[in-house]
mmCIF file of C-alpha atoms in Angstrom:
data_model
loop_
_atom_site.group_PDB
_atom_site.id
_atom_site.type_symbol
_atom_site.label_atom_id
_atom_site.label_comp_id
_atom_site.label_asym_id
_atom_site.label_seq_id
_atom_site.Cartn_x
_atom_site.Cartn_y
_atom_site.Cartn_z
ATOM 1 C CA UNK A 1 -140.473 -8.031 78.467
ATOM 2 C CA UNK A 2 -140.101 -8.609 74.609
ATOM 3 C CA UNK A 3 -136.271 -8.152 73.600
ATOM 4 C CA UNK A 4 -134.659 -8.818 70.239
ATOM 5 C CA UNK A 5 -131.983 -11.447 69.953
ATOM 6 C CA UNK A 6 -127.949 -10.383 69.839
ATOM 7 C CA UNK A 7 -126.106 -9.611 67.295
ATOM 8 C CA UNK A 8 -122.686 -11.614 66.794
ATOM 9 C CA UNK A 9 -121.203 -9.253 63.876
ATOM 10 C CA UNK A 10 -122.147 -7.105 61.183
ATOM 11 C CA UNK A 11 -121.051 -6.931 57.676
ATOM 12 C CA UNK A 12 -120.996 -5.046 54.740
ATOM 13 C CA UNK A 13 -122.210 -5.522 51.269
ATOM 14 C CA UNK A 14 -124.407 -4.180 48.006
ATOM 15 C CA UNK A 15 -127.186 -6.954 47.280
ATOM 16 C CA UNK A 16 -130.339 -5.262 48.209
ATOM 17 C CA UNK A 17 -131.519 -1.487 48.368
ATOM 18 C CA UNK A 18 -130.888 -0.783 52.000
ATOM 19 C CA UNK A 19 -130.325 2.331 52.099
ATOM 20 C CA UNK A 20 -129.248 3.543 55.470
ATOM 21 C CA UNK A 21 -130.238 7.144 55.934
ATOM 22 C CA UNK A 22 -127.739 9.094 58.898
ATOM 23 C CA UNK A 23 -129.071 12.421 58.433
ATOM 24 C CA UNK A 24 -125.631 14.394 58.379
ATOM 25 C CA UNK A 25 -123.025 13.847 55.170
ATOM 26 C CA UNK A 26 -123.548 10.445 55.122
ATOM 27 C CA UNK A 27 -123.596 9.970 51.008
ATOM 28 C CA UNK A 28 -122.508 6.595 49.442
ATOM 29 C CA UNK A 29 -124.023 6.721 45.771
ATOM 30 C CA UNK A 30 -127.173 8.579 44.050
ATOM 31 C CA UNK A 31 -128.975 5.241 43.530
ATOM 32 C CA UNK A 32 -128.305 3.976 47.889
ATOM 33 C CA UNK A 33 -127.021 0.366 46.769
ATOM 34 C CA UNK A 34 -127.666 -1.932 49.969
ATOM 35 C CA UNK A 35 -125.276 -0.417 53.116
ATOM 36 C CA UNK A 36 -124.956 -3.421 55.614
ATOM 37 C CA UNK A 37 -126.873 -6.521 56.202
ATOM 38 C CA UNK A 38 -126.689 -8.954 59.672
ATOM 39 C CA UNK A 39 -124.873 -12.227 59.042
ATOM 40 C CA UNK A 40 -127.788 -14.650 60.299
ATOM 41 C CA UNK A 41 -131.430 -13.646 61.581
ATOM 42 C CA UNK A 42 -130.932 -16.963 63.992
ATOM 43 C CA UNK A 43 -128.193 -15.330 65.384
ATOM 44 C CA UNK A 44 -128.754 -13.750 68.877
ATOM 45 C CA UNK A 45 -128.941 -9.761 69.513
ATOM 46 C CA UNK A 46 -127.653 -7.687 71.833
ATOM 47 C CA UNK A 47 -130.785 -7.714 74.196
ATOM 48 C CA UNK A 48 -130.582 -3.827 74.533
ATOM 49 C CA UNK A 49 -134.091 -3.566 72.592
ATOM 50 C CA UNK A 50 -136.793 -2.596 74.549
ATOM 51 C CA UNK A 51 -140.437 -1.981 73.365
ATOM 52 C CA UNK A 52 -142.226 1.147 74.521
ATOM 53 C CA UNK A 53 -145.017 0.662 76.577
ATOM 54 C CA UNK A 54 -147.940 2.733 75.935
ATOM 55 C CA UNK A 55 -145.556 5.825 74.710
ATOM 56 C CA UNK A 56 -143.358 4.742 78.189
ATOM 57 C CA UNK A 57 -139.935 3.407 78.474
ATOM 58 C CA UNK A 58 -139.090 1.607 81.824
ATOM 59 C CA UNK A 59 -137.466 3.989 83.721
ATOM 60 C CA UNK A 60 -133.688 3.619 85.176
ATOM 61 C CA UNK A 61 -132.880 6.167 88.077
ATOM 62 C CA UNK A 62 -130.053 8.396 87.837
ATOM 63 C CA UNK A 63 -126.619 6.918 89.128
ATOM 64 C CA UNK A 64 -123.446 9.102 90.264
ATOM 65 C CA UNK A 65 -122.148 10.775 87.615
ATOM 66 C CA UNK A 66 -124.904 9.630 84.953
ATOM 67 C CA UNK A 67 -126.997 12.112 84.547
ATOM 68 C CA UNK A 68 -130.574 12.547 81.869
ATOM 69 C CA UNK A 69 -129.964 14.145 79.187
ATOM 70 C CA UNK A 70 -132.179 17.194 77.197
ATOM 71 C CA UNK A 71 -131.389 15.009 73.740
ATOM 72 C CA UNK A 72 -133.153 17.049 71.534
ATOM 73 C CA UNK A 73 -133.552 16.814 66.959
ATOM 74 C CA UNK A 74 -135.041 19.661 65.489
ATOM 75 C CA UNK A 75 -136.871 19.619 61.824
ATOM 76 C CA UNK A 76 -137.617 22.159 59.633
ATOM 77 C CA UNK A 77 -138.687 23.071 56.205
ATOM 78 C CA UNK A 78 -137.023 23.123 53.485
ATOM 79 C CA UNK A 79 -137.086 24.287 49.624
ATOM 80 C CA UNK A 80 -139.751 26.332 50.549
ATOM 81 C CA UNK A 81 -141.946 23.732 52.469
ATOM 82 C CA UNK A 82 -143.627 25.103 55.870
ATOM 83 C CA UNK A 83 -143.873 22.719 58.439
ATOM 84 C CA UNK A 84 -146.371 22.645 60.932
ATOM 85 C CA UNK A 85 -145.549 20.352 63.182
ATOM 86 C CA UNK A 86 -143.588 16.653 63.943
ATOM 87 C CA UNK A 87 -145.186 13.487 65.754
ATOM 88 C CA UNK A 88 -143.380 10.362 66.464
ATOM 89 C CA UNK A 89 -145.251 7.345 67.453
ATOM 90 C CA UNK A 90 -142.804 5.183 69.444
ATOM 91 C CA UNK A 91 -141.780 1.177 68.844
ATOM 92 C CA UNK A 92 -138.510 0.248 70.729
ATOM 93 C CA UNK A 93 -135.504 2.001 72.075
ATOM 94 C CA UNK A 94 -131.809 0.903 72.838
ATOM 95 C CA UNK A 95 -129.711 2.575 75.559
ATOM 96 C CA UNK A 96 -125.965 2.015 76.573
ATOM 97 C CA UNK A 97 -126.348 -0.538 79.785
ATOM 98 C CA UNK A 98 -126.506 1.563 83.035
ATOM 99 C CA UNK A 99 -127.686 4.870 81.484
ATOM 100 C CA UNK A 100 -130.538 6.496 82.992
ATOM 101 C CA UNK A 101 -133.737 7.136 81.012
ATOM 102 C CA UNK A 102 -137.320 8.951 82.519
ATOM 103 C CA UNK A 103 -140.685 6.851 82.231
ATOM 104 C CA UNK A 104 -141.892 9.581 79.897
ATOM 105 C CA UNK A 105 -138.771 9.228 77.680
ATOM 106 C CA UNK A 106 -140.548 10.496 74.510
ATOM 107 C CA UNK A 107 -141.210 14.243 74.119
ATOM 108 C CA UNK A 108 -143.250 15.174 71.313
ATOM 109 C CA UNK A 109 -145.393 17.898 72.097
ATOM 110 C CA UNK A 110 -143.660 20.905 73.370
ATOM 111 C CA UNK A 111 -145.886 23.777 72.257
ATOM 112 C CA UNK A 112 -142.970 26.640 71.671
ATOM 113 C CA UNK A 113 -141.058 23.628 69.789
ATOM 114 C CA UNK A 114 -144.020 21.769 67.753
ATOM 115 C CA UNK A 115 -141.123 20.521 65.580
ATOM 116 C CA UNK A 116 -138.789 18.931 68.339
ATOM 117 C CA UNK A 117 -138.666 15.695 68.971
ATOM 118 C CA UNK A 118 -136.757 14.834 73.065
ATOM 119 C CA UNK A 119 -135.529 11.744 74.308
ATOM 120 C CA UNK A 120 -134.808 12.128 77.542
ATOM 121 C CA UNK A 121 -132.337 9.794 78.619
ATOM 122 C CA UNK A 122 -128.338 9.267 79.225
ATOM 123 C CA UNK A 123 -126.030 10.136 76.901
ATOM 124 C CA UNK A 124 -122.896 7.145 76.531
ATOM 125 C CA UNK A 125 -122.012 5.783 73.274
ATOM 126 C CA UNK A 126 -121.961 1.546 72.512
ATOM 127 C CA UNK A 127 -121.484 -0.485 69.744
ATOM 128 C CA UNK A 128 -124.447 -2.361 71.307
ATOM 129 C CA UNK A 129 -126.849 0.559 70.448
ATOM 130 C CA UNK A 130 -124.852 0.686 67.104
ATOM 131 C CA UNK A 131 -125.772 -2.727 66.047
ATOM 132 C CA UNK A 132 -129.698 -2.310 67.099
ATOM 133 C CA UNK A 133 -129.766 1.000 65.101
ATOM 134 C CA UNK A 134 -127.916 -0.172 62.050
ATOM 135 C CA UNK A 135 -129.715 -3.691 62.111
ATOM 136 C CA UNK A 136 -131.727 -4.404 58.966
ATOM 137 C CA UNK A 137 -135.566 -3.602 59.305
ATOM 138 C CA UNK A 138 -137.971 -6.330 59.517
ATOM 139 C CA UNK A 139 -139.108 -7.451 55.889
ATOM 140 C CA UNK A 140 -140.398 -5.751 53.523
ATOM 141 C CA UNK A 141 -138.824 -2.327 54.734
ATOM 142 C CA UNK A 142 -135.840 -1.203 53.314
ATOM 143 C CA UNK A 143 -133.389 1.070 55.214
ATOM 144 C CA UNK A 144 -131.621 4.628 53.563
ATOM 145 C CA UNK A 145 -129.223 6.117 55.933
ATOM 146 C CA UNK A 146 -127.758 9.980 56.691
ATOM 147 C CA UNK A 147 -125.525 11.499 59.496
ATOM 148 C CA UNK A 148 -124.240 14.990 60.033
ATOM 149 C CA UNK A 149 -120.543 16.381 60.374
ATOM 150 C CA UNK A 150 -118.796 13.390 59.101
ATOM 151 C CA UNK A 151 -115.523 14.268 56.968
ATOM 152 C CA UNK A 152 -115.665 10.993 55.393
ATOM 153 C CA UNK A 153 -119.097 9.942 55.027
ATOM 154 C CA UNK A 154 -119.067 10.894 51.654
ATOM 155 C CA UNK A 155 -117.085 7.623 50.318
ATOM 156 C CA UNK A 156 -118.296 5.678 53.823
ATOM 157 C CA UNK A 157 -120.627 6.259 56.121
ATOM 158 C CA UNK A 158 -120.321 3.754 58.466
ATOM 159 C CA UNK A 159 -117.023 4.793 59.096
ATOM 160 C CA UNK A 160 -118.136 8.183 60.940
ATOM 161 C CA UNK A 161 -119.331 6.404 63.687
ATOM 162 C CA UNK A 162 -118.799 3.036 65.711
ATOM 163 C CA UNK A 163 -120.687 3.653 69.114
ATOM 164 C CA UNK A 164 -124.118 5.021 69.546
ATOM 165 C CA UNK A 165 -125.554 7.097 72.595
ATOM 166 C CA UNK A 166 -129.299 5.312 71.922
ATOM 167 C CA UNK A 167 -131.608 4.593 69.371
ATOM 168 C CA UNK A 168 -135.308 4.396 68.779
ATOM 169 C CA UNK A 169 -137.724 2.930 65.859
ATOM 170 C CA UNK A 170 -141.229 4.563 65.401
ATOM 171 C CA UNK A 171 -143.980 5.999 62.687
ATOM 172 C CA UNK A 172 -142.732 9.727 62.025
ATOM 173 C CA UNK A 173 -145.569 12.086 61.010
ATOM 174 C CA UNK A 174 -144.441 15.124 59.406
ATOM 175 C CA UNK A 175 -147.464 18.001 58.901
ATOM 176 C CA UNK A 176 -146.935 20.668 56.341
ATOM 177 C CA UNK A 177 -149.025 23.262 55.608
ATOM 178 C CA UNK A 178 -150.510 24.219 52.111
ATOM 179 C CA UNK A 179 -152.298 27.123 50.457
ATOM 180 C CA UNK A 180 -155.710 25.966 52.034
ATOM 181 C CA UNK A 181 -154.944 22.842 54.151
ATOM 182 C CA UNK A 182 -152.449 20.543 55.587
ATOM 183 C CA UNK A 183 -150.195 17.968 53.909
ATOM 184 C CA UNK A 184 -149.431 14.815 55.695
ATOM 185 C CA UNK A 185 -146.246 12.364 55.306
ATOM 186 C CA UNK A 186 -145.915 9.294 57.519
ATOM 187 C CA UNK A 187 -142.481 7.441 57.607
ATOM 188 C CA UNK A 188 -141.157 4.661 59.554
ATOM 189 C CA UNK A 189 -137.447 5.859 61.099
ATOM 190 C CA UNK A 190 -134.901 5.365 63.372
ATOM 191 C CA UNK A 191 -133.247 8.075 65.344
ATOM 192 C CA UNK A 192 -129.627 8.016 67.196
ATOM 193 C CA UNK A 193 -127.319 10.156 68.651
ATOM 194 C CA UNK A 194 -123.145 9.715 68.229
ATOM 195 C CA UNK A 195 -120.291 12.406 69.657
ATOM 196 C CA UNK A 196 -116.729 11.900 68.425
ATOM 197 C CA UNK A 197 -114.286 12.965 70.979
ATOM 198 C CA UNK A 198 -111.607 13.538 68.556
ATOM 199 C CA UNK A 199 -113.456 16.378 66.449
ATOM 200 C CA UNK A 200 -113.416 19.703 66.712
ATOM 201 C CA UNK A 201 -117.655 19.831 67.614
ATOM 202 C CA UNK A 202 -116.705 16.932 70.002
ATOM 203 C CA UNK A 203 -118.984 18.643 72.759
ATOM 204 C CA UNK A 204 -122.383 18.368 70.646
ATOM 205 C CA UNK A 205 -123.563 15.296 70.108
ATOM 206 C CA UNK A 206 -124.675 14.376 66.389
ATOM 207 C CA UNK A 207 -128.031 13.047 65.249
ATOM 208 C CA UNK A 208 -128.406 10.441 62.579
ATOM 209 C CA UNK A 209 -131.959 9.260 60.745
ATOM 210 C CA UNK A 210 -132.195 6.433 59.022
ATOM 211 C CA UNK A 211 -135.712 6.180 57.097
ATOM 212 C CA UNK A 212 -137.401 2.737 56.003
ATOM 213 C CA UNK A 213 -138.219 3.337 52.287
ATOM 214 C CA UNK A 214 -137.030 3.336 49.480
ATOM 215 C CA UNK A 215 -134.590 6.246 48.434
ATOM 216 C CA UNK A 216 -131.860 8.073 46.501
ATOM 217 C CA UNK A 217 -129.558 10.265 47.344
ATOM 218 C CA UNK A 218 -128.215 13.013 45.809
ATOM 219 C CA UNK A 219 -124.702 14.647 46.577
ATOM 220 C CA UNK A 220 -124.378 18.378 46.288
ATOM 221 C CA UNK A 221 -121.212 19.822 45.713
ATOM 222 C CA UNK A 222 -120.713 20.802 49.176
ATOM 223 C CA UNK A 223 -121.057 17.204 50.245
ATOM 224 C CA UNK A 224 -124.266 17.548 51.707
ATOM 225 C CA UNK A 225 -126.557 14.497 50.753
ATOM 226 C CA UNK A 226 -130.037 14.485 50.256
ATOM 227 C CA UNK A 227 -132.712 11.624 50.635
ATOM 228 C CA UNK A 228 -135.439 11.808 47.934
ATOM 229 C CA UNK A 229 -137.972 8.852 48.871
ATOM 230 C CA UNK A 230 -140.392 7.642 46.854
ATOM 231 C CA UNK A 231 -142.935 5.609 48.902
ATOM 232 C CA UNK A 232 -143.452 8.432 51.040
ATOM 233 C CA UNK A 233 -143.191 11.251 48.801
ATOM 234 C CA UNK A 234 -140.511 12.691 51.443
ATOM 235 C CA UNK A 235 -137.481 14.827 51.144
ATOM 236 C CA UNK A 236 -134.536 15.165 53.688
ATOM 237 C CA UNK A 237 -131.269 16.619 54.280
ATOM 238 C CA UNK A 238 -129.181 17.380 57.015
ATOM 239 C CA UNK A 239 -128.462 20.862 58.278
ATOM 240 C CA UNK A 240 -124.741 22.140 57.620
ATOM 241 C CA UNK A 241 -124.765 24.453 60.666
ATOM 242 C CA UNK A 242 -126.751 22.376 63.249
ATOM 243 C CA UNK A 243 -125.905 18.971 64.547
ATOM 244 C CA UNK A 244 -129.229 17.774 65.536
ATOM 245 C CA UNK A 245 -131.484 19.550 62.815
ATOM 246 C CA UNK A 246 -132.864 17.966 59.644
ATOM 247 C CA UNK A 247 -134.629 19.818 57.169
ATOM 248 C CA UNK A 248 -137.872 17.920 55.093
ATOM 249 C CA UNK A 249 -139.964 18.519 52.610
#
């Protein structure tokens, strides 16, 4: 089974435009100078990467206390767009070691919730998950990154969250309809969950995006930030009352 190598450290700096999108308050600057960047590509990773398998994820039974989760993003129009309906074709995944996760992880198709994408697995935060989901996409993507409910992700957003719940990488199709037809946007992204124990929402647990492409973000005065990106003609923002809904347009 393919696994990526592990990941001695992380750092921090501006070079290139990666722009790592956490769907929540996660705003940096308009113009998404480069967020963080791995030290050496010949250095090792933290072999939590696994590659889906036909839409499957190899399935870990449930162990005492560790239960599956119902881990569940929502996205919905916005400025007037009407979506139709989300896809997500799956690449890899990263889980906390010893968390369960079903065979048929993925969830994409729930007819009462065409917009709802489910990963159904445990739900324990790592900094292993944190440094597959905030590694640097394979050349010549760029990364822009949001998250939601983050006092200080305005002036950092890597500060709102250290440890990860999971991750996963795949092609997100988002389906709007028009006046006659439908419109069609395809994205590459990354999805994670993060909880913070010492905030007030500590019992939901937060959803971050970060979408491959280039983009800039704009900072409303309410602090919410939105991702305008230009490759795929995309919109997003985080929702201020919902911790694991985006809106897109």
């Amino acid at each position: 089974q393919r696994r990526h190598r592990k990941i001695n450290s992380l750092s921090i700096h501006m070079p290139r435009k990666l722009l790592f999108v956490l769907l929540a308050v996660s705003a940096v600057s308009e113009d998404c100078q480069s967020l963080l960047s791995i030290q050496s590509a010949s250095n090792l990773t933290t072999k939590r990467i696994q590659y889906f398998k036909e839409g499957l994820c190899t399935p870990v039974s449930e162990q005492g206390s560790t239960k599956i989760q119902d881990n569940h993003v929502d996205f919905s129009g916005w400025r007037g767009a009407t979506l139709d309906e989300v896809k997500f074709e799956p690449i890899w995944y990263s889980i906390t070691p010893g968390q369960p996760v079903e065979e048929r992880c993925l969830i994409d198709d729930e007819v009462e919730k065409s917009n709802r994408i489910k990963f159904l697995c445990g739900r324990y935060g790592s900094e292993e998950v944190a440094q597959d989901y905030l590694s640097p996409p394979p050349p010549p993507l760029n990364g822009s990154f949001l998250t939601s409910f983050c006092e200080y992700a305005a002036e950092n957003p890597l500060s709102c969250a250290n440890k990860y719940n999971f991750a996963i990488e795949g092609i997100m199709t988002f389906k709007f309809r028009s006046l006659e037809d439908f419109l069609v946007r395809k994205v590459r992204m990354r999805l994670a969950q993060w909880h913070d124990d010492g905030l007030p929402w500590s019992h939901h647990n937060i959803w971050s995006v970060l979408v491959m492409d280039e983009c800039k973000r704009k900072i409303y005065r309410s602090k919410i930030a939105e991702l305008r990106c230009g490759g795929s003609n995309l919109s997003i923002v985080p929702s201020p009352n919902n911790v694991h809904e985006f809106g897109v347009s």
